């Protein structure tokens, strides 16, 4: 999607209303005792007389919970914000309680609040803003233990979300040499750059194995094409399929090398599901211009450098859906380790890192890039945007169950992904502007703009009696 403005092309995502196709659990259950309300109304009539009917028919809620066709006798809990005015003034017959159905959304990691945020973002593409301010935790485990530094604000970049100053979200995936070497004639020699540029640091990962649904794959493919990004799909679903295009990334297992010849299009990237030298060579032979991506769980330092020595320059590093990887470490720490390994080896510029697993909110994208990723491949957030229900704890692509909405359709699903991507991009622009960064490429590995709660606590309280570092 592009927007032409005064002779140049600016990236733009079209948003639109994509309301729920299945009922979304309300935050609160509102109950009104009909007998109690009727008695109160009779008392009001006796006390005030019918001439004051505007007072008698008024209801104690500025949000319209009791303003339905039959007034307070049939409250509308979808409008309730939990101010509790009704229960304070009319405790005898009004009650507001948390809706247990809402608490069952998601799982222990992808909690209700995350689900609710994505629901709002996928609805119209708007950024969730709470007028009462942030009431959550300011620290914690996982991504909550990382803060972003806004102290170096450069004003010209603060309004990128409003279009007054352009902030680029373009990223590059592939190989770039650390430096150029020229021959006697001034021509470059040696390895040449092989990159694919995307206008958004967001890809769509292959969906969970339990979601073998043609509609879901079509939604992912169409959304990736519209957004000019990439959709990773098992190669078995792409051979002989009507879904073709350079926006599709075949995911190939070592036993599926023969399927490469059956693809009816030339992909920009081909992803190996685990390292296999024969498969690596087969991909290079079948598609010499394609970038080979190695999908692997976060490897050790030695293994990562061995893969690079073998010729791999683009990695898709995976953690499980709860963000846990090697030795039970959280993905934030694993990204930092992989990035540092490449920096210490002096080859960070030659390698691209895509990550997935445990990144379920808009704020996790810039945090992951600050830690060292080039791009993020979305997994469970896509399922949440499509109103899928989590069936139990969803830990991994292989061992997770998601229940799709019965009325799922392509047009609605594509719009939901458009909206979520637009909202996440806007939030990425906001944080980039606050940091004074004009492009996302500059954000990668910019650890000077990141703060880690544990490190700051250790620095401040080490040696203090009672502090456990």
Short mmCIF file of C-alpha atoms in Angstrom, two decimals:
data_model
loop_
_atom_site.label_atom_id
_atom_site.label_comp_id
_atom_site.label_asym_id
_atom_site.label_seq_id
_atom_site.Cartn_x
_atom_site.Cartn_y
_atom_site.Cartn_z
CA UNK A 1 0.00 0.00 0.00
CA UNK A 2 1.44 3.34 -0.98
CA UNK A 3 0.33 6.94 -0.75
CA UNK A 4 1.60 9.37 -3.37
CA UNK A 5 2.38 12.75 -1.85
CA UNK A 6 3.94 15.56 -3.88
CA UNK A 7 5.93 13.42 -6.27
CA UNK A 8 7.20 10.67 -3.97
CA UNK A 9 5.72 7.48 -2.62
CA UNK A 10 4.98 7.08 1.08
CA UNK A 11 4.07 3.79 2.67
CA UNK A 12 0.53 3.72 3.99
CA UNK A 13 -1.81 1.04 5.36
CA UNK A 14 -5.53 1.39 4.69
CA UNK A 15 -7.62 0.73 7.77
CA UNK A 16 -11.34 0.21 8.15
CA UNK A 17 -13.94 -1.14 10.54
CA UNK A 18 -13.76 -4.91 11.01
CA UNK A 19 -16.15 -5.60 13.87
CA UNK A 20 -16.24 -8.88 15.77
CA UNK A 21 -17.85 -11.78 13.93
CA UNK A 22 -18.35 -13.56 17.24
CA UNK A 23 -19.49 -11.98 20.48
CA UNK A 24 -16.62 -10.64 22.54
CA UNK A 25 -16.91 -11.15 26.32
CA UNK A 26 -17.61 -7.90 28.14
CA UNK A 27 -15.26 -6.75 30.83
CA UNK A 28 -17.97 -6.66 33.50
CA UNK A 29 -21.25 -8.37 34.25
CA UNK A 30 -23.89 -5.85 35.27
CA UNK A 31 -26.91 -7.12 37.17
CA UNK A 32 -29.97 -5.16 38.27
CA UNK A 33 -32.61 -6.50 40.59
CA UNK A 34 -35.83 -5.83 38.68
CA UNK A 35 -37.99 -5.83 41.80
CA UNK A 36 -35.66 -3.40 43.54
CA UNK A 37 -35.56 -1.09 40.52
CA UNK A 38 -39.36 -1.18 40.19
CA UNK A 39 -39.80 -0.27 43.87
CA UNK A 40 -37.33 2.58 43.47
CA UNK A 41 -39.21 3.92 40.42
CA UNK A 42 -42.55 3.79 42.27
CA UNK A 43 -40.98 5.64 45.18
CA UNK A 44 -39.61 8.29 42.81
CA UNK A 45 -43.05 8.80 41.24
CA UNK A 46 -44.68 9.17 44.65
CA UNK A 47 -41.98 11.52 45.89
CA UNK A 48 -41.54 13.70 42.78
CA UNK A 49 -44.74 13.27 40.84
CA UNK A 50 -44.94 12.45 37.15
CA UNK A 51 -44.25 16.07 36.20
CA UNK A 52 -40.59 15.37 37.00
CA UNK A 53 -40.45 12.40 34.63
CA UNK A 54 -37.07 13.48 33.19
CA UNK A 55 -35.62 12.89 36.65
CA UNK A 56 -37.57 9.69 37.25
CA UNK A 57 -36.46 8.17 33.93
CA UNK A 58 -32.82 9.16 34.35
CA UNK A 59 -30.30 6.46 35.17
CA UNK A 60 -27.14 6.62 37.30
CA UNK A 61 -24.67 5.99 34.45
CA UNK A 62 -23.01 8.49 32.12
CA UNK A 63 -21.81 5.66 29.85
CA UNK A 64 -25.26 4.44 28.84
CA UNK A 65 -25.28 1.08 30.59
CA UNK A 66 -28.89 1.65 31.67
CA UNK A 67 -30.03 3.61 28.62
CA UNK A 68 -31.39 0.76 26.54
CA UNK A 69 -34.93 0.45 25.17
CA UNK A 70 -36.28 -0.75 28.51
CA UNK A 71 -33.97 1.32 30.68
CA UNK A 72 -32.24 -0.17 33.64
CA UNK A 73 -34.29 -3.38 33.47
CA UNK A 74 -32.01 -4.56 30.65
CA UNK A 75 -28.51 -3.14 31.23
CA UNK A 76 -25.90 -3.04 28.45
CA UNK A 77 -22.68 -4.33 30.05
CA UNK A 78 -20.60 -3.65 26.91
CA UNK A 79 -20.64 0.04 27.89
CA UNK A 80 -19.61 -0.50 31.50
CA UNK A 81 -16.18 0.87 32.50
CA UNK A 82 -16.35 -0.21 36.12
CA UNK A 83 -16.78 3.23 37.71
CA UNK A 84 -19.15 1.62 40.26
CA UNK A 85 -21.35 4.69 40.63
CA UNK A 86 -24.47 2.55 40.28
CA UNK A 87 -23.39 0.11 42.98
CA UNK A 88 -22.49 3.01 45.29
CA UNK A 89 -25.81 4.83 44.93
CA UNK A 90 -28.07 1.79 44.59
CA UNK A 91 -26.25 -1.00 46.36
CA UNK A 92 -29.57 -2.71 47.16
CA UNK A 93 -30.28 -3.77 43.59
CA UNK A 94 -27.19 -3.00 41.41
CA UNK A 95 -24.05 -5.13 41.19
CA UNK A 96 -20.99 -5.06 38.90
CA UNK A 97 -18.65 -8.06 38.81
CA UNK A 98 -15.80 -9.20 36.59
CA UNK A 99 -16.90 -11.37 33.69
CA UNK A 100 -15.31 -14.82 34.12
CA UNK A 101 -15.70 -15.52 30.37
CA UNK A 102 -13.32 -12.66 29.61
CA UNK A 103 -10.75 -13.98 32.05
CA UNK A 104 -10.62 -17.20 30.03
CA UNK A 105 -9.36 -15.46 26.89
CA UNK A 106 -5.81 -16.39 25.85
CA UNK A 107 -3.63 -18.39 28.21
CA UNK A 108 -1.24 -17.79 31.10
CA UNK A 109 1.22 -15.87 28.87
CA UNK A 110 -1.09 -14.30 26.31
CA UNK A 111 -3.24 -12.82 29.03
CA UNK A 112 -6.63 -11.15 28.79
CA UNK A 113 -5.19 -7.63 28.66
CA UNK A 114 -3.03 -8.50 25.66
CA UNK A 115 -6.01 -10.13 23.95
CA UNK A 116 -8.13 -7.08 24.63
CA UNK A 117 -5.49 -4.72 23.23
CA UNK A 118 -5.20 -6.67 19.98
CA UNK A 119 -8.98 -6.82 19.74
CA UNK A 120 -9.08 -3.02 19.88
CA UNK A 121 -6.22 -2.61 17.38
CA UNK A 122 -7.72 -5.10 14.91
CA UNK A 123 -11.13 -3.45 15.14
CA UNK A 124 -10.26 -0.16 13.41
CA UNK A 125 -6.48 0.16 13.44
CA UNK A 126 -6.50 2.59 16.35
CA UNK A 127 -3.91 2.77 19.12
CA UNK A 128 -5.36 1.82 22.52
CA UNK A 129 -5.14 4.90 24.72
CA UNK A 130 -6.61 5.01 28.21
CA UNK A 131 -7.66 8.47 29.32
CA UNK A 132 -7.14 7.58 32.97
CA UNK A 133 -3.47 6.86 32.28
CA UNK A 134 -1.46 3.67 32.55
CA UNK A 135 -2.49 1.62 35.56
CA UNK A 136 -0.33 -1.43 35.00
CA UNK A 137 3.05 -2.53 36.29
CA UNK A 138 6.16 -0.48 35.60
CA UNK A 139 8.44 -3.48 35.79
CA UNK A 140 8.40 -7.23 35.97
CA UNK A 141 9.53 -10.32 34.14
CA UNK A 142 10.15 -10.79 30.42
CA UNK A 143 9.47 -7.76 28.25
CA UNK A 144 8.19 -5.86 31.30
CA UNK A 145 11.76 -5.87 32.60
CA UNK A 146 12.94 -3.70 29.69
CA UNK A 147 12.36 0.04 29.40
CA UNK A 148 13.04 2.36 26.49
CA UNK A 149 15.01 5.56 26.98
CA UNK A 150 13.28 8.72 25.72
CA UNK A 151 15.79 11.17 27.19
CA UNK A 152 17.41 12.07 23.86
CA UNK A 153 14.37 13.54 22.15
CA UNK A 154 14.93 15.22 18.79
CA UNK A 155 11.85 17.30 18.15
CA UNK A 156 11.72 17.12 14.32
CA UNK A 157 11.04 13.38 14.55
CA UNK A 158 8.43 13.49 17.28
CA UNK A 159 5.46 13.87 14.92
CA UNK A 160 6.17 11.04 12.50
CA UNK A 161 2.83 9.41 13.29
CA UNK A 162 1.02 12.53 12.12
CA UNK A 163 2.90 12.76 8.84
CA UNK A 164 4.66 16.05 9.52
CA UNK A 165 8.07 14.35 9.57
CA UNK A 166 8.80 11.10 7.78
CA UNK A 167 10.16 8.17 9.79
CA UNK A 168 11.12 5.17 7.69
CA UNK A 169 10.07 1.69 8.82
CA UNK A 170 11.94 -0.02 5.95
CA UNK A 171 14.24 -2.89 6.91
CA UNK A 172 16.64 -5.09 4.92
CA UNK A 173 16.84 -8.87 5.10
CA UNK A 174 19.77 -10.75 3.61
CA UNK A 175 23.53 -10.41 3.20
CA UNK A 176 25.57 -7.23 3.01
CA UNK A 177 29.40 -7.20 3.04
CA UNK A 178 31.05 -5.36 5.87
CA UNK A 179 32.99 -3.21 3.43
CA UNK A 180 33.56 -2.85 -0.32
CA UNK A 181 36.71 -3.81 -2.17
CA UNK A 182 37.50 -2.25 -5.56
CA UNK A 183 39.85 -3.43 -8.29
CA UNK A 184 42.29 -1.30 -10.28
CA UNK A 185 39.49 -0.14 -12.57
CA UNK A 186 37.41 1.08 -9.66
CA UNK A 187 34.89 -1.76 -9.91
CA UNK A 188 33.69 -3.61 -6.80
CA UNK A 189 35.00 -7.12 -6.30
CA UNK A 190 34.15 -9.91 -3.93
CA UNK A 191 30.75 -10.83 -2.54
CA UNK A 192 27.85 -8.60 -3.52
CA UNK A 193 24.95 -7.60 -1.32
CA UNK A 194 21.86 -9.78 -1.58
CA UNK A 195 18.99 -8.18 0.30
CA UNK A 196 15.23 -7.87 0.23
CA UNK A 197 13.82 -4.59 1.52
CA UNK A 198 10.48 -4.58 3.31
CA UNK A 199 8.52 -1.45 4.27
CA UNK A 200 7.56 -3.00 7.60
CA UNK A 201 9.65 -5.00 10.12
CA UNK A 202 6.76 -7.43 10.52
CA UNK A 203 6.29 -10.79 8.76
CA UNK A 204 3.61 -13.43 9.18
CA UNK A 205 4.94 -16.73 10.49
CA UNK A 206 3.56 -20.11 9.53
CA UNK A 207 0.42 -20.68 11.63
CA UNK A 208 0.19 -23.43 14.28
CA UNK A 209 -0.07 -26.97 12.97
CA UNK A 210 -3.53 -27.26 14.49
CA UNK A 211 -4.73 -24.51 12.14
CA UNK A 212 -4.75 -26.40 8.85
CA UNK A 213 -7.33 -24.09 7.38
CA UNK A 214 -7.31 -22.84 3.80
CA UNK A 215 -9.11 -19.63 4.77
CA UNK A 216 -6.38 -18.75 7.30
CA UNK A 217 -3.61 -19.33 4.75
CA UNK A 218 -5.46 -17.21 2.18
CA UNK A 219 -5.88 -14.41 4.74
CA UNK A 220 -2.17 -14.47 5.60
CA UNK A 221 -1.12 -14.53 1.96
CA UNK A 222 -3.44 -11.71 0.91
CA UNK A 223 -2.53 -9.55 3.90
CA UNK A 224 1.20 -10.05 3.25
CA UNK A 225 0.74 -9.09 -0.39
CA UNK A 226 -1.23 -5.96 0.49
CA UNK A 227 1.23 -4.90 3.18
CA UNK A 228 4.22 -5.70 0.92
CA UNK A 229 5.70 -7.99 3.52
CA UNK A 230 6.20 -11.76 3.64
CA UNK A 231 4.13 -14.76 4.68
CA UNK A 232 5.93 -17.98 5.66
CA UNK A 233 4.03 -21.08 4.50
CA UNK A 234 4.81 -24.83 4.45
CA UNK A 235 5.98 -25.72 0.96
CA UNK A 236 3.50 -28.59 0.76
CA UNK A 237 0.66 -26.07 0.71
CA UNK A 238 2.25 -23.97 -2.04
CA UNK A 239 2.96 -26.69 -4.60
CA UNK A 240 0.07 -26.86 -7.03
CA UNK A 241 -1.73 -24.05 -5.18
CA UNK A 242 -3.33 -20.98 -6.69
CA UNK A 243 -1.46 -18.95 -4.08
CA UNK A 244 1.65 -17.65 -5.84
CA UNK A 245 3.84 -14.59 -5.54
CA UNK A 246 7.17 -13.33 -4.28
CA UNK A 247 5.52 -12.37 -0.97
CA UNK A 248 5.35 -16.08 -0.07
CA UNK A 249 8.25 -17.77 1.71
CA UNK A 250 8.25 -21.59 1.36
CA UNK A 251 9.11 -23.38 4.62
CA UNK A 252 11.01 -26.53 3.61
CA UNK A 253 11.97 -29.52 5.73
CA UNK A 254 15.02 -31.63 4.77
CA UNK A 255 12.75 -34.42 3.47
CA UNK A 256 10.88 -32.02 1.17
CA UNK A 257 13.73 -30.93 -1.11
CA UNK A 258 12.08 -32.50 -4.16
CA UNK A 259 9.11 -30.13 -3.77
CA UNK A 260 11.27 -27.15 -4.71
CA UNK A 261 10.97 -28.02 -8.39
CA UNK A 262 7.18 -28.02 -8.11
CA UNK A 263 6.86 -24.36 -7.11
CA UNK A 264 5.21 -22.33 -9.87
CA UNK A 265 6.82 -19.03 -8.79
CA UNK A 266 10.24 -17.73 -7.84
CA UNK A 267 10.40 -16.82 -4.15
CA UNK A 268 12.52 -14.02 -2.74
CA UNK A 269 13.26 -16.07 0.37
CA UNK A 270 13.22 -19.80 1.08
CA UNK A 271 13.23 -20.93 4.70
CA UNK A 272 14.89 -24.16 5.83
CA UNK A 273 13.18 -25.87 8.74
CA UNK A 274 16.39 -26.93 10.49
CA UNK A 275 19.92 -27.17 9.16
CA UNK A 276 20.65 -29.65 6.39
CA UNK A 277 23.60 -29.13 4.05
CA UNK A 278 22.02 -31.05 1.17
CA UNK A 279 18.83 -29.01 1.41
CA UNK A 280 20.88 -25.80 1.57
CA UNK A 281 22.62 -26.68 -1.67
CA UNK A 282 19.36 -27.80 -3.31
CA UNK A 283 17.74 -24.43 -2.56
CA UNK A 284 20.73 -22.53 -3.93
CA UNK A 285 20.62 -24.65 -7.09
CA UNK A 286 16.86 -24.30 -7.62
CA UNK A 287 16.68 -20.57 -6.77
CA UNK A 288 20.16 -19.01 -7.00
CA UNK A 289 18.78 -15.48 -6.52
CA UNK A 290 16.72 -16.35 -3.45
CA UNK A 291 17.89 -15.66 0.09
CA UNK A 292 18.15 -18.85 2.15
CA UNK A 293 16.79 -18.46 5.68
CA UNK A 294 17.64 -20.97 8.40
CA UNK A 295 14.79 -21.51 10.86
CA UNK A 296 16.26 -22.77 14.09
CA UNK A 297 15.64 -22.50 17.80
CA UNK A 298 18.07 -20.01 19.34
CA UNK A 299 21.45 -21.78 18.91
CA UNK A 300 24.53 -21.56 21.07
CA UNK A 301 27.27 -19.09 20.20
CA UNK A 302 29.40 -21.79 18.60
CA UNK A 303 26.53 -23.22 16.54
CA UNK A 304 25.48 -19.79 15.28
CA UNK A 305 28.99 -19.02 14.02
CA UNK A 306 29.23 -22.47 12.42
CA UNK A 307 26.05 -21.81 10.44
CA UNK A 308 27.48 -18.50 9.25
CA UNK A 309 30.70 -20.23 8.21
CA UNK A 310 28.60 -22.72 6.23
CA UNK A 311 27.15 -19.84 4.20
CA UNK A 312 23.95 -18.93 6.06
CA UNK A 313 23.47 -15.19 6.46
CA UNK A 314 19.79 -14.95 7.36
CA UNK A 315 18.31 -16.65 10.42
CA UNK A 316 14.79 -17.10 11.73
CA UNK A 317 15.39 -17.64 15.44
CA UNK A 318 12.44 -19.17 17.24
CA UNK A 319 11.33 -19.44 20.84
CA UNK A 320 8.09 -21.07 21.93
CA UNK A 321 4.84 -19.11 22.07
CA UNK A 322 5.58 -18.17 25.69
CA UNK A 323 8.93 -16.69 24.68
CA UNK A 324 11.09 -19.45 26.14
CA UNK A 325 14.02 -20.95 24.25
CA UNK A 326 17.32 -22.65 24.94
CA UNK A 327 17.81 -23.65 28.59
CA UNK A 328 14.52 -21.99 29.49
CA UNK A 329 15.87 -18.49 28.77
CA UNK A 330 13.48 -15.75 27.73
CA UNK A 331 13.61 -14.54 24.15
CA UNK A 332 14.76 -11.04 25.16
CA UNK A 333 17.98 -12.45 26.61
CA UNK A 334 18.43 -14.88 23.73
CA UNK A 335 18.19 -12.10 21.14
CA UNK A 336 20.81 -10.08 23.01
CA UNK A 337 23.12 -13.09 23.12
CA UNK A 338 22.80 -13.80 19.39
CA UNK A 339 23.31 -10.14 18.49
CA UNK A 340 26.38 -9.84 20.74
CA UNK A 341 27.86 -13.02 19.30
CA UNK A 342 27.72 -11.58 15.80
CA UNK A 343 29.00 -8.18 16.93
CA UNK A 344 31.97 -9.74 18.75
CA UNK A 345 32.75 -11.79 15.63
CA UNK A 346 32.71 -8.62 13.55
CA UNK A 347 30.03 -9.91 11.18
CA UNK A 348 26.81 -8.34 12.44
CA UNK A 349 26.34 -6.30 9.28
CA UNK A 350 26.59 -9.46 7.18
CA UNK A 351 23.76 -11.27 8.96
CA UNK A 352 20.02 -10.67 9.29
CA UNK A 353 18.01 -11.92 12.25
CA UNK A 354 14.27 -12.60 12.20
CA UNK A 355 12.68 -13.67 15.46
CA UNK A 356 9.40 -15.17 16.60
CA UNK A 357 7.81 -16.44 19.78
CA UNK A 358 6.66 -14.49 22.81
CA UNK A 359 6.19 -11.16 21.01
CA UNK A 360 2.51 -10.44 21.48
CA UNK A 361 2.18 -6.66 21.83
CA UNK A 362 3.09 -3.62 19.75
CA UNK A 363 5.69 -2.55 22.30
CA UNK A 364 7.54 -5.85 21.91
CA UNK A 365 8.47 -5.05 18.30
CA UNK A 366 10.73 -2.04 19.04
CA UNK A 367 12.08 -3.77 22.15
CA UNK A 368 13.06 -6.84 20.11
CA UNK A 369 14.70 -4.64 17.46
CA UNK A 370 16.60 -2.70 20.11
CA UNK A 371 17.88 -6.03 21.42
CA UNK A 372 19.19 -6.96 17.97
CA UNK A 373 16.50 -8.32 15.64
CA UNK A 374 16.00 -6.99 12.13
CA UNK A 375 12.39 -8.15 11.86
CA UNK A 376 9.70 -10.02 13.78
CA UNK A 377 7.53 -12.88 12.47
CA UNK A 378 4.11 -12.81 14.13
CA UNK A 379 2.47 -16.03 15.29
CA UNK A 380 -0.12 -15.98 18.10
CA UNK A 381 -1.03 -12.27 17.66
CA UNK A 382 -2.42 -13.21 14.24
CA UNK A 383 -4.59 -15.86 15.85
CA UNK A 384 -5.82 -13.32 18.41
CA UNK A 385 -6.62 -10.74 15.70
CA UNK A 386 -8.71 -13.38 13.91
CA UNK A 387 -10.71 -14.02 17.11
CA UNK A 388 -9.33 -17.51 17.61
CA UNK A 389 -9.82 -19.02 21.04
CA UNK A 390 -6.89 -20.56 22.87
CA UNK A 391 -7.69 -24.12 23.87
CA UNK A 392 -5.60 -24.56 27.00
CA UNK A 393 -1.97 -23.51 27.22
CA UNK A 394 -0.55 -22.80 23.76
CA UNK A 395 3.20 -23.29 24.06
CA UNK A 396 4.46 -24.06 20.57
CA UNK A 397 3.58 -24.38 16.91
CA UNK A 398 3.54 -28.14 17.23
CA UNK A 399 1.58 -28.43 20.48
CA UNK A 400 -1.12 -25.77 20.48
CA UNK A 401 -4.82 -25.83 19.81
CA UNK A 402 -6.69 -22.83 18.47
CA UNK A 403 -10.41 -22.74 17.76
CA UNK A 404 -11.25 -20.51 14.79
CA UNK A 405 -14.50 -18.51 14.62
CA UNK A 406 -17.19 -20.27 12.62
CA UNK A 407 -17.88 -17.25 10.42
CA UNK A 408 -14.24 -16.64 9.51
CA UNK A 409 -13.92 -15.20 5.99
CA UNK A 410 -11.07 -13.83 3.91
CA UNK A 411 -12.21 -10.22 3.49
CA UNK A 412 -12.84 -9.73 7.21
CA UNK A 413 -9.61 -11.48 8.21
CA UNK A 414 -7.45 -9.47 5.84
CA UNK A 415 -8.92 -6.22 7.13
CA UNK A 416 -8.27 -7.27 10.72
CA UNK A 417 -4.59 -7.90 9.92
CA UNK A 418 -4.40 -4.58 8.05
CA UNK A 419 -5.77 -2.81 11.11
CA UNK A 420 -3.49 -4.53 13.60
CA UNK A 421 -0.41 -3.92 11.43
CA UNK A 422 -1.32 -0.24 11.06
CA UNK A 423 -1.78 0.18 14.81
CA UNK A 424 1.52 -1.57 15.55
CA UNK A 425 3.34 0.50 12.94
CA UNK A 426 1.93 3.71 14.40
CA UNK A 427 3.19 2.72 17.83
CA UNK A 428 6.58 1.91 16.30
CA UNK A 429 6.63 5.40 14.77
CA UNK A 430 5.72 6.92 18.13
CA UNK A 431 8.58 5.28 19.98
CA UNK A 432 11.02 6.01 17.14
CA UNK A 433 10.05 9.66 17.19
CA UNK A 434 10.44 9.86 20.95
CA UNK A 435 13.94 8.41 20.63
CA UNK A 436 14.84 10.77 17.80
CA UNK A 437 15.37 7.95 15.28
CA UNK A 438 14.40 8.65 11.69
CA UNK A 439 14.53 5.03 10.52
CA UNK A 440 14.07 1.59 12.01
CA UNK A 441 17.40 0.38 10.65
CA UNK A 442 19.04 2.71 13.18
CA UNK A 443 17.07 1.11 15.99
CA UNK A 444 18.58 -2.36 15.55
CA UNK A 445 20.88 -3.15 18.46
CA UNK A 446 20.74 0.44 19.74
CA UNK A 447 21.29 -0.64 23.31
CA UNK A 448 21.98 2.92 24.41
CA UNK A 449 18.22 3.52 24.13
CA UNK A 450 17.33 0.52 26.30
CA UNK A 451 17.30 0.05 30.06
CA UNK A 452 16.89 -3.22 31.92
CA UNK A 453 15.24 -3.27 35.30
CA UNK A 454 17.40 -6.05 36.72
CA UNK A 455 20.63 -4.34 35.72
CA UNK A 456 19.51 -1.01 37.14
CA UNK A 457 18.37 -2.62 40.39
CA UNK A 458 21.68 -4.43 40.76
CA UNK A 459 23.60 -1.23 40.11
CA UNK A 460 21.52 0.71 42.63
CA UNK A 461 21.07 -1.83 45.41
CA UNK A 462 24.03 -4.22 45.22
CA UNK A 463 25.51 -4.49 48.70
CA UNK A 464 22.34 -3.28 50.40
CA UNK A 465 21.22 -5.65 53.14
CA UNK A 466 18.11 -7.55 52.09
CA UNK A 467 18.52 -7.10 48.35
CA UNK A 468 18.64 -10.32 46.37
CA UNK A 469 20.27 -9.73 43.00
#
